[in-house]
Coordinates of C-alpha atoms in Angstrom, one line a residue:
M1 CA 39.7 -29.3 9.0
A2 CA 36.0 -30.2 8.7
E3 CA 33.5 -27.3 9.1
T4 CA 31.3 -27.4 12.1
S5 CA 27.6 -28.3 11.6
E6 CA 26.7 -24.7 12.7
A7 CA 28.8 -23.2 10.0
L8 CA 27.2 -25.5 7.4
V9 CA 23.7 -24.5 8.6
L10 CA 24.5 -20.8 8.2
K11 CA 25.8 -21.0 4.7
F12 CA 23.5 -19.2 2.3
D13 CA 23.7 -19.7 -1.5
A14 CA 22.2 -16.5 -2.7
E15 CA 22.3 -17.3 -6.4
A16 CA 20.6 -20.7 -5.9
F17 CA 18.0 -19.0 -3.7
A18 CA 17.2 -16.5 -6.4
Q19 CA 17.0 -19.1 -9.1
A20 CA 14.7 -21.2 -7.0
L21 CA 12.4 -18.2 -6.6
R22 CA 12.4 -17.6 -10.3
T23 CA 11.7 -21.2 -11.1
A24 CA 8.7 -21.1 -8.6
R25 CA 7.4 -18.0 -10.4
D26 CA 7.7 -19.6 -13.8
E27 CA 6.1 -22.9 -12.8
T28 CA 3.0 -21.2 -11.3
R29 CA 2.3 -18.7 -14.1
P30 CA -1.4 -18.7 -15.1
S31 CA -2.4 -18.4 -18.7
K32 CA -3.5 -15.0 -20.1
E33 CA -7.1 -16.3 -20.3
E34 CA -7.1 -17.3 -16.7
E35 CA -5.7 -13.9 -15.6
E36 CA -8.3 -12.1 -17.7
R37 CA -11.1 -14.1 -16.2
H38 CA -9.8 -13.4 -12.7
R39 CA -9.4 -9.7 -13.4
R40 CA -13.0 -9.5 -14.7
K41 CA -14.2 -11.3 -11.6
M42 CA -12.4 -8.8 -9.4
E43 CA -14.0 -5.9 -11.4
V44 CA -17.5 -7.5 -11.0
W45 CA -17.0 -7.9 -7.3
T46 CA -15.8 -4.3 -6.9
T47 CA -18.6 -2.8 -9.0
G48 CA -21.1 -4.9 -7.1
L49 CA -19.8 -3.5 -3.8
G50 CA -20.0 0.1 -5.1
V51 CA -23.5 -0.2 -6.5
S52 CA -24.9 -1.9 -3.4
G53 CA -23.3 0.6 -1.1
L54 CA -24.6 3.6 -3.1
V55 CA -28.2 2.1 -3.1
L56 CA -28.1 1.8 0.6
A57 CA -26.5 5.2 1.1
A58 CA -29.3 6.8 -0.9
A59 CA -32.0 5.0 1.0
R60 CA -34.5 7.3 2.8
S61 CA -33.1 8.7 6.0
A62 CA -30.8 5.7 6.4
V63 CA -27.3 5.7 7.7
P64 CA -26.6 2.0 7.9
P65 CA -23.1 0.8 8.7
L66 CA -23.4 -1.8 6.0
S67 CA -23.5 0.9 3.3
M68 CA -20.3 2.5 4.7
C69 CA -18.6 -0.9 4.7
L70 CA -19.7 -1.7 1.2
L71 CA -18.6 1.7 -0.2
G72 CA -15.4 1.5 1.8
M73 CA -14.6 -1.9 0.3
Y74 CA -15.4 -0.6 -3.1
K75 CA -12.9 2.2 -2.7
Y76 CA -10.4 -0.3 -1.3
G77 CA -10.9 -2.7 -4.2
K78 CA -10.4 0.1 -6.7
F79 CA -7.1 1.1 -5.0
A80 CA -5.5 -2.1 -3.7
I81 CA -6.5 -4.5 -6.4
L82 CA -7.5 -2.9 -9.6
A83 CA -5.3 0.2 -9.6
H84 CA -2.3 -1.3 -7.8
H85 CA -1.9 -4.3 -10.0
S86 CA -2.9 -2.5 -13.2
L87 CA -0.2 0.2 -12.7
H88 CA 2.4 -2.4 -11.9
G89 CA 1.7 -4.1 -15.2
G90 CA 0.2 -7.2 -13.5
W91 CA -2.4 -7.5 -16.2
G92 CA -0.1 -6.5 -19.0
R93 CA 1.9 -3.4 -20.1
P94 CA -0.7 -2.0 -22.4
R95 CA -3.2 -1.8 -19.6
R96 CA -0.6 -0.1 -17.4
G97 CA -0.1 2.5 -20.1
W98 CA -3.7 3.8 -20.1
F99 CA -5.1 2.9 -16.7
A100 CA -6.3 6.0 -14.8
Q101 CA -4.4 8.4 -17.2
G102 CA -6.1 11.7 -17.7
L103 CA -9.2 13.0 -15.9
I104 CA -11.7 10.9 -17.7
R105 CA -9.9 7.6 -17.2
R106 CA -8.9 8.6 -13.7
T107 CA -12.6 9.2 -12.9
V108 CA -13.6 5.8 -14.4
D109 CA -10.7 3.7 -13.2
W110 CA -9.5 5.0 -9.9
L111 CA -10.6 8.4 -8.5
D112 CA -8.9 8.6 -5.2
W113 CA -7.0 11.1 -3.1
I114 CA -3.8 9.7 -4.6
F115 CA -2.8 11.1 -8.0
P116 CA -2.0 8.1 -10.3
M117 CA 1.1 9.5 -12.0
A118 CA 2.5 10.6 -8.6
W119 CA 1.8 7.2 -7.2
I120 CA 3.6 5.5 -10.0
V121 CA 6.8 7.5 -9.2
E122 CA 6.5 7.2 -5.4
H123 CA 5.3 3.5 -5.2
N124 CA 6.6 1.7 -8.2
K125 CA 10.0 3.4 -8.4
Y126 CA 11.1 4.6 -5.0
H127 CA 9.2 2.3 -2.6
H128 CA 9.7 -0.9 -4.5
Y129 CA 13.4 -0.4 -5.3
R130 CA 14.5 1.2 -2.1
L131 CA 12.4 -0.9 0.3
N132 CA 12.9 0.0 4.0
E133 CA 15.9 2.3 3.3
D134 CA 16.1 6.0 4.0
A135 CA 15.1 6.7 0.4
D136 CA 11.9 4.7 0.8
P137 CA 9.1 7.3 1.0
D138 CA 6.9 4.8 2.8
Y139 CA 9.4 3.9 5.6
V140 CA 7.0 4.0 8.6
Q141 CA 9.6 4.3 11.4
R142 CA 11.2 7.4 9.9
N143 CA 7.9 8.9 8.8
T144 CA 6.5 8.8 12.4
E145 CA 9.5 10.1 14.3
V146 CA 7.6 13.1 15.4
V147 CA 5.0 11.0 17.2
Q148 CA 7.8 8.9 18.7
Q149 CA 9.5 12.0 20.1
W150 CA 6.5 13.5 21.7
R151 CA 6.6 13.5 25.5
L152 CA 3.2 11.9 25.9
P153 CA 1.9 8.7 27.6
L154 CA 2.0 5.7 25.3
S155 CA -1.7 5.4 25.5
V156 CA -2.2 8.9 24.1
K157 CA 0.2 8.1 21.3
Y158 CA -1.8 5.0 20.4
V159 CA -4.9 7.2 20.2
I160 CA -3.0 9.5 17.8
V161 CA -2.1 6.6 15.6
A162 CA -5.8 5.5 15.5
V163 CA -6.7 9.0 14.3
Q164 CA -3.9 8.9 11.7
A165 CA -5.2 5.5 10.6
A166 CA -8.6 7.0 9.9
T167 CA -7.3 9.9 7.8
W168 CA -3.9 8.8 6.4
K169 CA -4.8 8.6 2.7
W170 CA -5.8 12.2 2.3
F171 CA -3.9 13.8 5.1
Y172 CA -0.5 12.2 4.5
Y173 CA -0.3 9.9 1.5
A174 CA -1.8 12.2 -1.1
S175 CA 0.7 15.0 -0.6
N176 CA 3.6 12.7 0.2
T177 CA 3.2 10.9 -3.2
L178 CA 2.7 14.1 -5.1
K179 CA 5.9 15.7 -3.8
L180 CA 8.0 13.2 -5.8
L181 CA 6.3 14.3 -9.1
H182 CA 7.5 17.8 -8.3
A183 CA 10.9 16.8 -6.9
D184 CA 12.9 18.0 -10.0
E185 CA 11.3 21.4 -10.3
P186 CA 13.1 24.7 -9.6
N187 CA 13.3 25.7 -5.9
A188 CA 12.7 22.1 -4.8
P189 CA 13.9 21.3 -1.2
C190 CA 17.1 19.4 -0.6
K191 CA 17.1 15.6 -0.7
E192 CA 17.1 15.4 3.1
E193 CA 14.0 17.5 3.3
L194 CA 12.2 15.6 0.6
H195 CA 12.9 12.4 2.5
E196 CA 10.7 13.8 5.3
P197 CA 7.0 13.2 5.0
I198 CA 4.8 16.0 3.7
T199 CA 1.3 16.1 5.2
V200 CA -1.5 18.5 4.3
S201 CA -0.8 20.7 7.3
G202 CA 2.9 20.8 6.6
L203 CA 2.2 21.6 2.9
V204 CA -0.2 24.5 3.8
T205 CA 2.2 25.8 6.5
E206 CA 5.2 25.9 4.1
A207 CA 3.1 27.4 1.3
A208 CA 1.9 30.2 3.7
K209 CA 5.5 31.1 4.3
G210 CA 5.8 32.0 0.7
R211 CA 8.1 29.2 -0.4
P212 CA 7.7 29.0 -4.2
W213 CA 8.0 25.2 -4.6
Y214 CA 5.5 24.5 -1.8
K215 CA 3.1 27.1 -3.3
S216 CA 3.2 25.3 -6.6
L217 CA 2.8 21.9 -5.0
S218 CA -0.1 23.2 -2.9
A219 CA -1.9 24.6 -6.0
D220 CA -1.5 21.3 -7.8
F221 CA -2.5 19.3 -4.7
F222 CA -5.8 21.1 -4.1
L223 CA -6.9 21.7 -7.7
R224 CA -5.8 18.7 -9.7
V225 CA -5.5 16.0 -7.0
M226 CA -8.1 16.7 -4.3
A227 CA -10.9 18.6 -6.1
P228 CA -12.1 15.7 -8.4
P229 CA -12.6 13.1 -5.7
L230 CA -14.0 15.7 -3.2
L231 CA -16.6 16.7 -5.8
M232 CA -17.4 13.2 -7.2
H233 CA -17.5 11.4 -3.8
F234 CA -18.9 13.9 -1.4
V235 CA -21.0 16.4 -3.4
V236 CA -22.4 14.5 -6.4
P237 CA -23.9 11.4 -4.5
P238 CA -25.8 13.5 -2.0
I239 CA -27.2 15.8 -4.7
V240 CA -28.3 12.8 -6.9
A241 CA -29.8 11.1 -3.8
G242 CA -31.6 14.4 -3.0
F243 CA -33.1 14.6 -6.5
L244 CA -34.3 11.0 -6.2
L245 CA -35.7 11.3 -2.7
G246 CA -37.3 14.7 -3.3
P247 CA -36.6 17.9 -1.4
N248 CA -39.1 17.3 1.3
S249 CA -38.1 13.7 2.2
K250 CA -36.6 13.0 5.5
G251 CA -32.8 13.2 5.4
S252 CA -32.9 15.7 2.5
S253 CA -32.6 19.5 2.6
S254 CA -36.0 21.2 2.3
T255 CA -34.6 23.9 0.1
V256 CA -32.1 22.1 -2.2
P257 CA -31.9 18.6 -3.4
F258 CA -29.2 17.4 -1.1
S259 CA -29.3 14.2 1.1
W260 CA -27.5 14.7 4.3
S261 CA -27.9 11.0 5.3
T262 CA -26.1 10.1 2.0
L263 CA -23.3 12.5 2.9
L264 CA -22.9 10.8 6.3
N265 CA -22.7 7.4 4.6
V266 CA -19.9 8.5 2.2
I267 CA -18.0 10.1 5.1
G268 CA -18.4 6.9 7.1
A269 CA -17.2 4.9 4.0
E270 CA -14.1 7.2 3.8
I271 CA -13.2 6.5 7.4
F272 CA -13.8 2.8 7.0
T273 CA -11.6 2.5 3.9
N274 CA -8.8 4.5 5.5
L275 CA -8.8 2.2 8.6
H276 CA -9.0 -0.9 6.5
A277 CA -6.3 0.2 4.1
F278 CA -4.1 1.2 7.1
C279 CA -4.4 -2.3 8.6
T280 CA -3.6 -4.1 5.2
I281 CA -1.2 -1.6 3.5
V282 CA 0.7 0.5 6.0
T283 CA 1.5 -2.6 8.0
N284 CA 3.1 -4.4 5.1
H285 CA 6.7 -3.5 6.0
A286 CA 6.6 -2.4 9.6
G287 CA 7.3 -4.3 12.8
S288 CA 10.2 -5.1 15.1
D289 CA 10.7 -8.4 13.4
L290 CA 11.3 -6.8 10.0
W291 CA 14.5 -5.2 8.7
Y292 CA 15.8 -1.7 7.8
F293 CA 18.7 -1.6 5.4
E294 CA 21.5 0.9 5.2
G295 CA 22.4 1.3 1.6
A296 CA 20.8 0.2 -1.7
C297 CA 21.0 -3.0 -3.7
K298 CA 20.8 -3.9 -7.4
A299 CA 17.2 -4.6 -8.7
E300 CA 16.3 -8.2 -9.4
S301 CA 19.5 -9.4 -7.7
P302 CA 19.6 -12.2 -5.1
E303 CA 20.0 -9.4 -2.5
F304 CA 16.9 -7.6 -3.9
Y305 CA 14.8 -10.8 -3.5
L306 CA 16.1 -11.4 0.0
R307 CA 15.3 -7.9 1.1
A308 CA 11.8 -8.2 -0.3
I309 CA 11.2 -11.0 2.2
L310 CA 13.1 -9.8 5.2
A311 CA 11.3 -6.4 5.1
S312 CA 7.8 -7.7 4.4
T313 CA 5.0 -9.5 6.1
A314 CA 2.2 -11.7 4.7
Y315 CA -1.3 -12.2 6.2
D316 CA -3.9 -14.9 6.0
A317 CA -4.1 -16.0 2.3
G318 CA -5.2 -18.7 -0.1
N319 CA -8.6 -18.0 -1.7
D320 CA -10.3 -15.1 -3.5
V321 CA -12.5 -14.0 -0.6
V322 CA -9.7 -13.8 1.9
D323 CA -7.4 -12.3 -0.7
Y324 CA -9.9 -9.7 -1.8
Y325 CA -10.3 -8.6 1.8
H326 CA -6.6 -8.1 2.0
G327 CA -6.4 -6.5 -1.4
F328 CA -4.1 -9.3 -2.6
L329 CA -1.5 -7.4 -0.6
N330 CA -1.1 -10.5 1.7
Y331 CA 1.7 -11.7 -0.6
Q332 CA 4.2 -8.9 0.1
G333 CA 7.4 -11.0 -0.2
E334 CA 6.2 -12.4 -3.5
H335 CA 5.1 -9.0 -4.7
H336 CA 8.3 -7.1 -3.9
A337 CA 10.4 -9.9 -5.4
F338 CA 8.3 -9.8 -8.6
P339 CA 6.3 -6.6 -8.7
D340 CA 4.6 -7.1 -12.1
L341 CA 2.7 -10.4 -11.5
S342 CA -1.1 -10.6 -11.5
P343 CA -3.1 -11.2 -8.2
L344 CA -3.9 -14.8 -9.4
H345 CA -0.2 -15.5 -10.0
Y346 CA 0.7 -14.4 -6.5
Q347 CA -2.0 -16.6 -5.1
R348 CA -0.7 -19.6 -7.0
L349 CA 3.0 -18.7 -6.3
H350 CA 2.5 -18.4 -2.6
P351 CA 2.9 -22.0 -1.4
K352 CA 6.0 -22.7 -3.5
F353 CA 7.5 -19.3 -2.6
K354 CA 7.2 -20.1 1.1
R355 CA 8.6 -23.5 0.6
V356 CA 11.7 -22.1 -1.1
C357 CA 12.2 -19.7 1.8
Q358 CA 12.0 -22.6 4.3
E359 CA 14.5 -24.6 2.3
F360 CA 17.0 -21.8 2.4
G361 CA 16.4 -20.7 5.9
V362 CA 14.9 -17.4 5.0
P363 CA 12.3 -16.2 7.6
Y364 CA 9.0 -15.7 5.8
V365 CA 6.8 -13.7 8.2
Q366 CA 3.1 -14.4 8.0
E367 CA 0.7 -13.3 10.7
H368 CA -2.9 -12.1 11.1
M369 CA -3.7 -8.6 10.1
W370 CA -4.5 -7.5 13.6
I371 CA -1.2 -8.7 15.0
R372 CA 0.7 -6.8 12.2
T373 CA -1.4 -3.7 13.0
K374 CA -0.3 -3.8 16.6
K375 CA 3.3 -4.3 15.6
T376 CA 3.0 -1.3 13.2
A377 CA 1.5 0.9 15.9
D378 CA 4.3 -0.1 18.2
I379 CA 6.8 1.2 15.6
M380 CA 4.8 4.4 15.2
V381 CA 4.8 5.3 18.9
G382 CA 8.4 4.2 19.5
A383 CA 7.6 1.1 21.5
G384 CA 9.4 -1.0 18.9
K385 CA 12.2 -0.6 16.4
H386 CA 13.2 -2.3 13.1
K387 CA 16.1 -4.6 13.0
V388 CA 19.1 -3.0 11.2
C389 CA 21.2 -4.5 8.5
V390 CA 24.4 -2.6 7.4
G391 CA 25.6 -3.9 4.0
N392 CA 24.2 -6.8 2.1
A393 CA 22.0 -9.2 4.0
S394 CA 22.9 -12.0 1.7
E395 CA 26.5 -11.8 3.0
Q396 CA 25.4 -11.9 6.6
P397 CA 23.1 -14.9 7.1
E398 CA 24.1 -15.1 10.8
L399 CA 21.9 -12.0 11.3
W400 CA 18.6 -13.5 10.0
M401 CA 18.9 -17.1 8.9
I402 CA 16.8 -19.8 10.5
P403 CA 18.9 -22.9 11.2
K404 CA 17.7 -25.8 9.2
A405 CA 16.7 -27.8 12.2
S406 CA 14.5 -25.0 13.4
A407 CA 13.0 -24.4 9.9
Q408 CA 11.3 -27.8 9.7

């Protein structure tokens, strides 16, 4: 008996899909010279933002929003572009091996609230290979269950999310990444407890109770992780600006060389970069149109590639200016399918990657950053929930597949 047209439409050839993605990846690979030129371009742009922002931040009695934005984008470029892709091996394995390793290289390459070695474990290992599963430390819906359960008006919950967005890197992400670097130490919590997010307040509370593992984690957190960026970002620039401006200049202390206006600028830059990073990073895998998976899958398998797309969203994309603003994180399906490509490679792969998805009926979600921010906030306050897939998505195309007639 002949199959119905609907049955034919819902057939999904997982192996052919995976091969088509690999072919698209290989056909769009830039040369090493092109990737090096592009990396240097990104470094020049990032350094230019930082220098311009510092000059304005040190200006006499000035607290211009422009300096906050420039410094915030500098921090973002260091994190989302240079550190992220370097530590994935996007610009080669040798660079991945030395980038931000040790205090000196960390200070030069990427001095942020996030400890590089902890981020490699949390992001590269757990997040990428357990995407939107219970074992994913970045799974937004699970990590914000406390907010969802609070008996507060939705409007108040959205305000709480806004505050979290302005503080998330130091209040939540720094400690939540570091915990996985300590996960195998004596007295570590059980797996279920480690799956729960650890914020600064939670860390201090548990350490104050005398729990040995939390005391050790707390000491490492404040001394090795937080102290260097706190000193270099919030103490050194105001002191240097105070020396340059002189102790009696407006905006500087009259007794010590310290520029309070510069401090306000760097605080504003920190708030800006947290908000910007929230909108372009935290939103990558959250929304009621994206999927949660019960159970793991094999890395680099057709199921792995499919989940990379079903659990990810893309944003506006296509040129260096737009992509820099999004940290080259606007290619999340491509990135989670192939984590070790360079930003330039993702940019060139994007059109073919989308075309393969369309040909196989795989929904490739791509929307403006603000739309994705709203959908993420809905998840965080409990106004939306992820779709749920039990078992392999590749074996259940009826759950997610776009019929070919609709995909045109």
